[in-house]
Coordinates of C-alpha atoms in Angstrom, one line a residue:
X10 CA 26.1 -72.0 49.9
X11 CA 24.5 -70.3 47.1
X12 CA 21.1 -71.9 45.5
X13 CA 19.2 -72.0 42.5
X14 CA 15.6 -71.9 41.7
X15 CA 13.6 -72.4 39.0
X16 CA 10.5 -69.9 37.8
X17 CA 7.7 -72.2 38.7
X18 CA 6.1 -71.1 42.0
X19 CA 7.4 -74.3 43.2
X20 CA 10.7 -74.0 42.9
X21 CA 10.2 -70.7 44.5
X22 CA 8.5 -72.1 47.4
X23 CA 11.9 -73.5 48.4
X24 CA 13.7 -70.4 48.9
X25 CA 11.5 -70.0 52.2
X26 CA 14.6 -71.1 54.3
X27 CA 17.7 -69.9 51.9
X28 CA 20.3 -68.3 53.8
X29 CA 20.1 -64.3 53.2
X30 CA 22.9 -64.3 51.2
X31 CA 21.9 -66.8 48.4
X32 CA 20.1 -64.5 45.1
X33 CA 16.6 -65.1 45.7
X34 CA 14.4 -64.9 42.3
X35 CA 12.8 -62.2 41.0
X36 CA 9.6 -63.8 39.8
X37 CA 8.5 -60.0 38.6
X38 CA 11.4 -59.7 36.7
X39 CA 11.5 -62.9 35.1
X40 CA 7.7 -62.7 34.0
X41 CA 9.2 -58.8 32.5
X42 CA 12.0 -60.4 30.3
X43 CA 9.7 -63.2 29.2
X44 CA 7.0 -61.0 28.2
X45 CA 9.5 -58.7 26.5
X46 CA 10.9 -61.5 24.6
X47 CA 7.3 -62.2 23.4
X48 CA 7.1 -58.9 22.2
X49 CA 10.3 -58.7 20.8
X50 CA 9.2 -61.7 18.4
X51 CA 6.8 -60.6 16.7
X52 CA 7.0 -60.4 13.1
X53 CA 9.1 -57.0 12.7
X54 CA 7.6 -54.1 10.2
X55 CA 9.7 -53.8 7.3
X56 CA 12.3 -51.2 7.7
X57 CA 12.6 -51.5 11.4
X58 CA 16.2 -50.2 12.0
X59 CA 19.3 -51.1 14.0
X60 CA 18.3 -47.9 16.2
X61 CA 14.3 -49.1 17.0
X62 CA 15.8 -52.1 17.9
X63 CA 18.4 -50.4 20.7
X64 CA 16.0 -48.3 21.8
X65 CA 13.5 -51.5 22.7
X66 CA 16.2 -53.0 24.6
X67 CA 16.7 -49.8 26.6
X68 CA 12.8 -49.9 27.1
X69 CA 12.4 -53.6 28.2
X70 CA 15.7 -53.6 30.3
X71 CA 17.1 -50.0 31.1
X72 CA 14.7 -48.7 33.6
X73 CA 15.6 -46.1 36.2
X74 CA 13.6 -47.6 38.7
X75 CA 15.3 -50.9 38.8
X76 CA 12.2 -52.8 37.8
X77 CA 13.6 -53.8 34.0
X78 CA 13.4 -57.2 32.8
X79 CA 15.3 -59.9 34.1
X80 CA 19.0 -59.5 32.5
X81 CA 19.8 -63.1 31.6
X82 CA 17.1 -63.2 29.0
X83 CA 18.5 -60.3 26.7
X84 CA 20.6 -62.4 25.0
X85 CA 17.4 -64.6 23.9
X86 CA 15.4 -61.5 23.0
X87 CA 18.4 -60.1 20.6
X88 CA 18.2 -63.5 19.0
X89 CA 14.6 -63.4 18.6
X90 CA 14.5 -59.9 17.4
X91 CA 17.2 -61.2 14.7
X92 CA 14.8 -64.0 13.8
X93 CA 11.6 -61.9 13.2
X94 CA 13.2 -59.5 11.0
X95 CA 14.5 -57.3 12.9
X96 CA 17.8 -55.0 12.0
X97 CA 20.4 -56.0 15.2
X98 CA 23.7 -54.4 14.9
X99 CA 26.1 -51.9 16.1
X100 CA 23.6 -49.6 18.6
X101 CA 21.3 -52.8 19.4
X102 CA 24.5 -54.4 21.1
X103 CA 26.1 -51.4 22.5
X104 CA 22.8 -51.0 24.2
X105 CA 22.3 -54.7 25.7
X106 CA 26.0 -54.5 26.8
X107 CA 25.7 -51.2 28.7
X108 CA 22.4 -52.4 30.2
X109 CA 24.6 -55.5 31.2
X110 CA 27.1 -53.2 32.4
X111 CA 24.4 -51.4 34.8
X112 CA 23.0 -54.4 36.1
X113 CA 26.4 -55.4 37.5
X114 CA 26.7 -58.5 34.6
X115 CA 29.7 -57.4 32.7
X116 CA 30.7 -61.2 31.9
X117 CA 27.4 -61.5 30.3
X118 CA 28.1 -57.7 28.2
X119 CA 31.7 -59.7 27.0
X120 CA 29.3 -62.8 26.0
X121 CA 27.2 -60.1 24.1
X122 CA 30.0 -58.4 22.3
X123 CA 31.5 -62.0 21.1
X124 CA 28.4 -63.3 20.3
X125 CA 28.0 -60.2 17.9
X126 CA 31.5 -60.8 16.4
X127 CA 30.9 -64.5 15.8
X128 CA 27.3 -63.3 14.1
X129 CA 29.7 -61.4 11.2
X130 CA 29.2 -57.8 12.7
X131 CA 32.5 -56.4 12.8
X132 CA 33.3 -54.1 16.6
X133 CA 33.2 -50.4 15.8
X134 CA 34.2 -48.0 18.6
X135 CA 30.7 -47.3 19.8
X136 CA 30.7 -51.4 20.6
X137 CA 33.4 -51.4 22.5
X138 CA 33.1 -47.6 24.1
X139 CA 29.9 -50.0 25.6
X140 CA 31.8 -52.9 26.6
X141 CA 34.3 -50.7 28.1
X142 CA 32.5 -48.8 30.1
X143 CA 30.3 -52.2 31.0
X144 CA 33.6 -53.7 33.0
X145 CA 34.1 -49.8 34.3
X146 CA 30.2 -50.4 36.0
X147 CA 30.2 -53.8 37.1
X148 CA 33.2 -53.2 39.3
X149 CA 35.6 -55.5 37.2
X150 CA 38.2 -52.7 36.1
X151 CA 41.0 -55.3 35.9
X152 CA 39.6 -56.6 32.9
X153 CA 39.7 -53.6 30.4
X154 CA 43.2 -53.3 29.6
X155 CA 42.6 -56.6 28.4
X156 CA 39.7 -55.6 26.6
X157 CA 41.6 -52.4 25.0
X158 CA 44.3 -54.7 23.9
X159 CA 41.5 -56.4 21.7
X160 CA 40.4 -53.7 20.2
X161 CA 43.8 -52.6 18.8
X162 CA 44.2 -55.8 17.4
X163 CA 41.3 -55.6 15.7
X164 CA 42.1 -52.3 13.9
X165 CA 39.3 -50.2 15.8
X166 CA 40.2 -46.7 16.6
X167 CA 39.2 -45.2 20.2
X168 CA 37.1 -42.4 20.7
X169 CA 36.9 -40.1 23.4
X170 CA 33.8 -42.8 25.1
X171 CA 36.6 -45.6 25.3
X172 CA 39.2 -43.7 26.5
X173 CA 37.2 -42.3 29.2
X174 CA 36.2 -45.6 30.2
X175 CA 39.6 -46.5 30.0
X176 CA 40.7 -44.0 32.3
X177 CA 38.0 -44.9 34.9
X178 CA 39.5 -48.1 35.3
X179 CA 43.1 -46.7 35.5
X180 CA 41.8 -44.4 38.3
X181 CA 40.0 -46.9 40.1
X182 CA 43.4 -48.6 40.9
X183 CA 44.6 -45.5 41.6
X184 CA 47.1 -46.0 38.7
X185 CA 47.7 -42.3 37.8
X186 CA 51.1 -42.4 35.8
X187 CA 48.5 -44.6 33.5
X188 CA 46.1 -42.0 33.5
X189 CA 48.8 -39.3 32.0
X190 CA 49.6 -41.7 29.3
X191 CA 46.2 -42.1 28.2
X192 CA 45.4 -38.5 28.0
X193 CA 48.1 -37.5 26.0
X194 CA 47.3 -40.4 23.9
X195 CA 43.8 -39.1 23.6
X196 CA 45.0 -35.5 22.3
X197 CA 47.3 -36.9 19.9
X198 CA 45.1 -38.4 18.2
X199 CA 43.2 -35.6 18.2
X200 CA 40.3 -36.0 20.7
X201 CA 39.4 -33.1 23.2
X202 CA 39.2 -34.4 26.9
X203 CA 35.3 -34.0 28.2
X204 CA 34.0 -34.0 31.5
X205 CA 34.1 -37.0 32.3
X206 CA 37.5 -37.9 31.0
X207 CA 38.9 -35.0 33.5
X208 CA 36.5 -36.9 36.8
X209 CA 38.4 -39.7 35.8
X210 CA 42.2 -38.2 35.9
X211 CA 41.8 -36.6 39.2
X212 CA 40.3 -39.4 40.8
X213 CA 43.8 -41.4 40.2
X214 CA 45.8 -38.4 41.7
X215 CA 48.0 -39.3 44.7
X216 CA 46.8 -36.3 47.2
X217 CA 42.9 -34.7 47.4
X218 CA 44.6 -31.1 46.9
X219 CA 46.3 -32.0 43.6
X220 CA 43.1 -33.4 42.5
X221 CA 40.8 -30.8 43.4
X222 CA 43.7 -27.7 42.0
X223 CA 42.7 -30.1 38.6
X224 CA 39.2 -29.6 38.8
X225 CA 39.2 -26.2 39.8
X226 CA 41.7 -25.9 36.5
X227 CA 39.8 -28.1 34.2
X228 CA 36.4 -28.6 35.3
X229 CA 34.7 -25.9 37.8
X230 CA 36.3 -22.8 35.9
X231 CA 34.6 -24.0 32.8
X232 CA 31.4 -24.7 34.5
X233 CA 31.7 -21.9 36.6
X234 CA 30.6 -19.4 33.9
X235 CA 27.3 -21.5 32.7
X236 CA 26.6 -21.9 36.4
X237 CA 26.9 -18.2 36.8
X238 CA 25.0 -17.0 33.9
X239 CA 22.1 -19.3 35.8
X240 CA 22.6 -17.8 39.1
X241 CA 24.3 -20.6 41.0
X242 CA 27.1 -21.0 43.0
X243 CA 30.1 -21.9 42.2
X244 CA 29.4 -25.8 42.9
X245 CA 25.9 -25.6 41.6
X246 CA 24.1 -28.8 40.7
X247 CA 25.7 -32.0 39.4
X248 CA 29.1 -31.0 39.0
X249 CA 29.2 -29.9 42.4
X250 CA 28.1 -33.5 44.0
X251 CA 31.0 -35.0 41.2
X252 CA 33.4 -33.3 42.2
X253 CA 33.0 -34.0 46.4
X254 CA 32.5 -37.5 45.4
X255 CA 36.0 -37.6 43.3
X256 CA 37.9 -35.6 46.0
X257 CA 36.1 -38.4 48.6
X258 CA 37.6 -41.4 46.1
X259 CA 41.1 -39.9 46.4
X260 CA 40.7 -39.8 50.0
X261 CA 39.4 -43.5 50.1
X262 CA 41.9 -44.7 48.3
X263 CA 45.2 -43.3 50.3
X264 CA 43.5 -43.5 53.3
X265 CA 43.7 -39.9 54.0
X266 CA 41.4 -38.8 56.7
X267 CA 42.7 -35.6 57.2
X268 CA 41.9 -34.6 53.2
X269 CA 38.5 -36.1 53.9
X270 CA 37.8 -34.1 57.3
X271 CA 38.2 -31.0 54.8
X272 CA 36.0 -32.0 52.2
X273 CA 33.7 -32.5 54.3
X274 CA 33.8 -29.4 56.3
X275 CA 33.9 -27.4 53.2
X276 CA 31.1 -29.2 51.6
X277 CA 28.9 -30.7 53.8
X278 CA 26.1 -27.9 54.1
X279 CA 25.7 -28.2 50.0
X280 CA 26.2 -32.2 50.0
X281 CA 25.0 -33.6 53.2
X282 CA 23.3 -36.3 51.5
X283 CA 23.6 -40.1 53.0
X284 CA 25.8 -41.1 50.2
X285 CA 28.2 -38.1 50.7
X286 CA 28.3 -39.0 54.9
X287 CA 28.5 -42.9 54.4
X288 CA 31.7 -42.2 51.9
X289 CA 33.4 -39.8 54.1
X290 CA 32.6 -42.5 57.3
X291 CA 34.2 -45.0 54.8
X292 CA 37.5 -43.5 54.7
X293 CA 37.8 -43.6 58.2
X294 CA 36.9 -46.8 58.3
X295 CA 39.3 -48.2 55.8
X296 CA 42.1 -46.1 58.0
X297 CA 41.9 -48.0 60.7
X298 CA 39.7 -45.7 62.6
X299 CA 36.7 -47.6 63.5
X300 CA 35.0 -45.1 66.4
X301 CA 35.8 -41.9 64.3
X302 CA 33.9 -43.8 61.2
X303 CA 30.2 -45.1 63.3
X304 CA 30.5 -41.8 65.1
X305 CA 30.2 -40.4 61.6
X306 CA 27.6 -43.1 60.3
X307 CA 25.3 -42.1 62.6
X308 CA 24.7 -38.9 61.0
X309 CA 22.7 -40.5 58.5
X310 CA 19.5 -39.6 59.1
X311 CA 17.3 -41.9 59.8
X312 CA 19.5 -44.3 60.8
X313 CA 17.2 -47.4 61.2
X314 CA 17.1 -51.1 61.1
X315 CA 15.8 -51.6 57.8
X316 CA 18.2 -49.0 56.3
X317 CA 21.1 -51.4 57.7
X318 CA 19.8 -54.3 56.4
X319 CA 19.4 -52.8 53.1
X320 CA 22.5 -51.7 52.4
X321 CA 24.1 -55.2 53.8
X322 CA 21.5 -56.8 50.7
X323 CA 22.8 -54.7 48.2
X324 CA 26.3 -55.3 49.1
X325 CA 25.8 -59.0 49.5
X326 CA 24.2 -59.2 45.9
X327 CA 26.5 -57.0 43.9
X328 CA 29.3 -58.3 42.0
X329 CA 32.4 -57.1 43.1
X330 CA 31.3 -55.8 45.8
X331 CA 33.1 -57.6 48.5
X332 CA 36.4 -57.6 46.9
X333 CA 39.0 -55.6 48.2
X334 CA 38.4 -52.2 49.5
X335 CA 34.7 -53.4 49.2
X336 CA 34.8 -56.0 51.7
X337 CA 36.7 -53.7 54.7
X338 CA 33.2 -51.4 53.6
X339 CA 31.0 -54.0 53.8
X340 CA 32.6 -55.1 57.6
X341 CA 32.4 -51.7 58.7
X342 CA 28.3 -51.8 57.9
X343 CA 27.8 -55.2 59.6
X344 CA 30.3 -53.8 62.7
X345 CA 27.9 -50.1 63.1
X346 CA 24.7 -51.9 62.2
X347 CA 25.4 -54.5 65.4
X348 CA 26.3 -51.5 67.4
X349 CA 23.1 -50.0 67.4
X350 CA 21.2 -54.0 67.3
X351 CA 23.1 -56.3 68.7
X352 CA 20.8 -59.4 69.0
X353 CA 18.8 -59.1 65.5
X354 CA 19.8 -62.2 63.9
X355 CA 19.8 -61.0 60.1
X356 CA 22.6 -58.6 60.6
X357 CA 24.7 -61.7 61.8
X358 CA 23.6 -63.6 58.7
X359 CA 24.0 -61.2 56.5
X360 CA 27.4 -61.0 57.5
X361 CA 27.9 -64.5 57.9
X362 CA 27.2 -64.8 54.1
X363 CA 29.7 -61.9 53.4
X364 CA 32.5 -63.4 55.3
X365 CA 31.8 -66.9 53.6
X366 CA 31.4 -65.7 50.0
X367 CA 34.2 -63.5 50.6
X368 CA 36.3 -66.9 51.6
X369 CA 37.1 -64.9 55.2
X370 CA 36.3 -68.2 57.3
X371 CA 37.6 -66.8 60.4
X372 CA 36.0 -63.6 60.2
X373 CA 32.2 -65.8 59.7
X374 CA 33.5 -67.7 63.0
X375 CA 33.9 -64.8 65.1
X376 CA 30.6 -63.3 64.0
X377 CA 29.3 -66.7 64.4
X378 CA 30.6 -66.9 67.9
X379 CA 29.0 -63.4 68.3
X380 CA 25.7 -64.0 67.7
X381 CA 25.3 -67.1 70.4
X382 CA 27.6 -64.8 72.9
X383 CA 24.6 -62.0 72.8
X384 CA 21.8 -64.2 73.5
X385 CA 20.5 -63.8 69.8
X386 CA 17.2 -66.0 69.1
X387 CA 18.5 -68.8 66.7
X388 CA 16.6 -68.0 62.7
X389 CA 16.6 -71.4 60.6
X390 CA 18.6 -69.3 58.4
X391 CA 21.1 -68.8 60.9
X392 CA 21.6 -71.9 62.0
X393 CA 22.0 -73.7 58.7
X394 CA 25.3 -70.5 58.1
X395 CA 26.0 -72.1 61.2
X396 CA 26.9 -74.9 59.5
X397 CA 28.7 -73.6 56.9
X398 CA 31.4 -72.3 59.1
X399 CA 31.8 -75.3 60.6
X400 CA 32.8 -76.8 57.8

């Protein structure tokens, strides 16, 4: 089902009638990496250092507002910069692979870090602290045991970075009996847990009021003096929002609707953000509850039509994103956002194209059979899904 294009205007042309699911190109982004690349070739000044060169990468390709460079061309641009001079090591590659990481591409971060070792540069922890945490943001957790194992082999010592990546992917599986193992690992070999190692350790706790007694013990008590000296609450700020949203993954993940009815009615008049409503609707979803969960959705304010469809793209185009847990999510949004429009043809292909790159055929058919059963004006796109699920 899925298509490719080329960057001529062209090939582009063609995408006119791609079903909504396929990537469609991002001539903007392409033209960025190619015009970084160019940049990036240019005879280096002498003495440009490993550092300059990381810090280019995170200017061409690390942007906050999602308008970086298109990510398959770093690699080329790291061999170019090696070719003009400049110095490419240990923070130039730590930085392409956690851009990699951020952009959802953590194959292409693994490509990076072997490339490096087959270039003579030896891993260091910083390296893999990078690729780590790469798998940990492109929603591919299984993969970093794996990872770890490799870096034992090759003699390179952990710090704190990689065992807190490593303990984000234990707690994403919920694995917490991992989780204690890996922090008593981390202190004997004498590295102090951070913040973000403790996030990590509640998050894989079996019930939300173990996991928030931890965070009270570990994280808000220290914070809680700084906060106070500034004349904020005891949730103040960031570490407020972190900690909702780790007591809301321990919810999610044993299905506990009751724990996440509290959270919320604790915290909702500090954190009522879309984000913290759509995960507490989630857990209710994922619990079998389907009219507790849009009853919730709907306090998203605005809820509109483009606000659906947006957040169906972004799933659709996310690695990861339908697998597991992620797909029952992604259901729930094409079930509410059909509530509310039932006969606007690119929710139904939108979730045509999850249920078919997901491999849930019978799932497509029934949405399939939905859309002609509401009287819903047939979209070319439509009707060539159409034929994919009758295949």
């Amino acid at each position: 089902m899925r298509r490719t294009a080329g960057v001529c205007a062209s090939a582009a042309s063609r995408w006119a009638g791609a079903p909504p699911g396929a990537p469609r190109l991002d001539l903007d982004a392409v033209r960025a990496a190619r015009a970084a690349v160019r940049a990036l070739s240019r005879a280096a000044p002498p003495g440009r250092s490993d550092a300059d060169a990381a810090q280019e990468v995170r200017k061409h390709w690390h942007r906050s507002d999602g308008r970086g460079a298109a990510a398959p061309l770093l690699p080329q641009a790291l061999a170019a910069m090696r070719q003009q001079g400049w110095e490419v090591g240990e923070a130039a590659h730590a930085a392409a692979m956690t851009v990699m990481g951020l952009r959802k591409r953590p194959k292409q971060a693994e490509a990076i870090h072997w490339s490096m070792v087959e270039g003579g540069l030896r891993p260091t922890p910083t390296t893999y602290a990078a690729l780590l945490q790469a798998f940990v943001d492109g929603n591919s957790c299984q993969r970093v045991p794996y990872l770890w194992y490799c870096m034992t082999k090759d003699g390179v010592a952990p710090n704190r970075a990689c065992y807190d990546a490593l303990l984000a992917a234990l707690s994403a599986v919920g694995d917490h009996g991992g989780c204690q193992e890996a922090l008593e690992e981390m202190r004997a070999a004498g590295l102090e847990p951070g913040h973000a190692t403790h996030l990590a350790v509640a998050a894989a706790m079996p019930r939300v009021a173990e996991a928030e007694a931890y965070l009270q013990k570990q994280v808000i008590a220290r914070a809680a003096r700084r906060e106070h000296e500034r004349g904020k609450g005891l949730y103040a700020g960031h570490i407020g929002e972190e900690v909702v949203a780790v007591l809301l993954k321990v919810c999610r993940r044993t299905r506990d609707t009751a724990g996440s009815d509290d959270v919320y009615r604790r915290y909702r008049h500090a954190y009522g953000s879309p984000h913290f409503v759509c995960a507490y609707a989630e857990v209710h979803y994922l619990a079998g509850e389907y009219a507790r969960a849009a009853k919730i959705f709907k306090r998203v304010q605005p809820p509109s039509r483009g606000s659906y469809e947006g957040l169906l793209r972004v799933l659709l185009v996310t690695p990861g994103a339908l697998e597991g847990d992620g797909l029952a999510s992604f259901s729930f949004y094409v079930e509410a956002a059909l509530a509310e429009w039932p006969r606007y043809a690119p929710f139904y292909e939108l979730g045509i194209s999850g249920y078919l790159e997901a491999g849930e055929a019978a799932a497509a058919r029934g949405l399939d059979a939905a859309w002609r059963a509401a009287g819903t004006k047939a979209s070319p796109g439509l009707l060539e899904l159409s034929k994919h699920v009758g295949m």
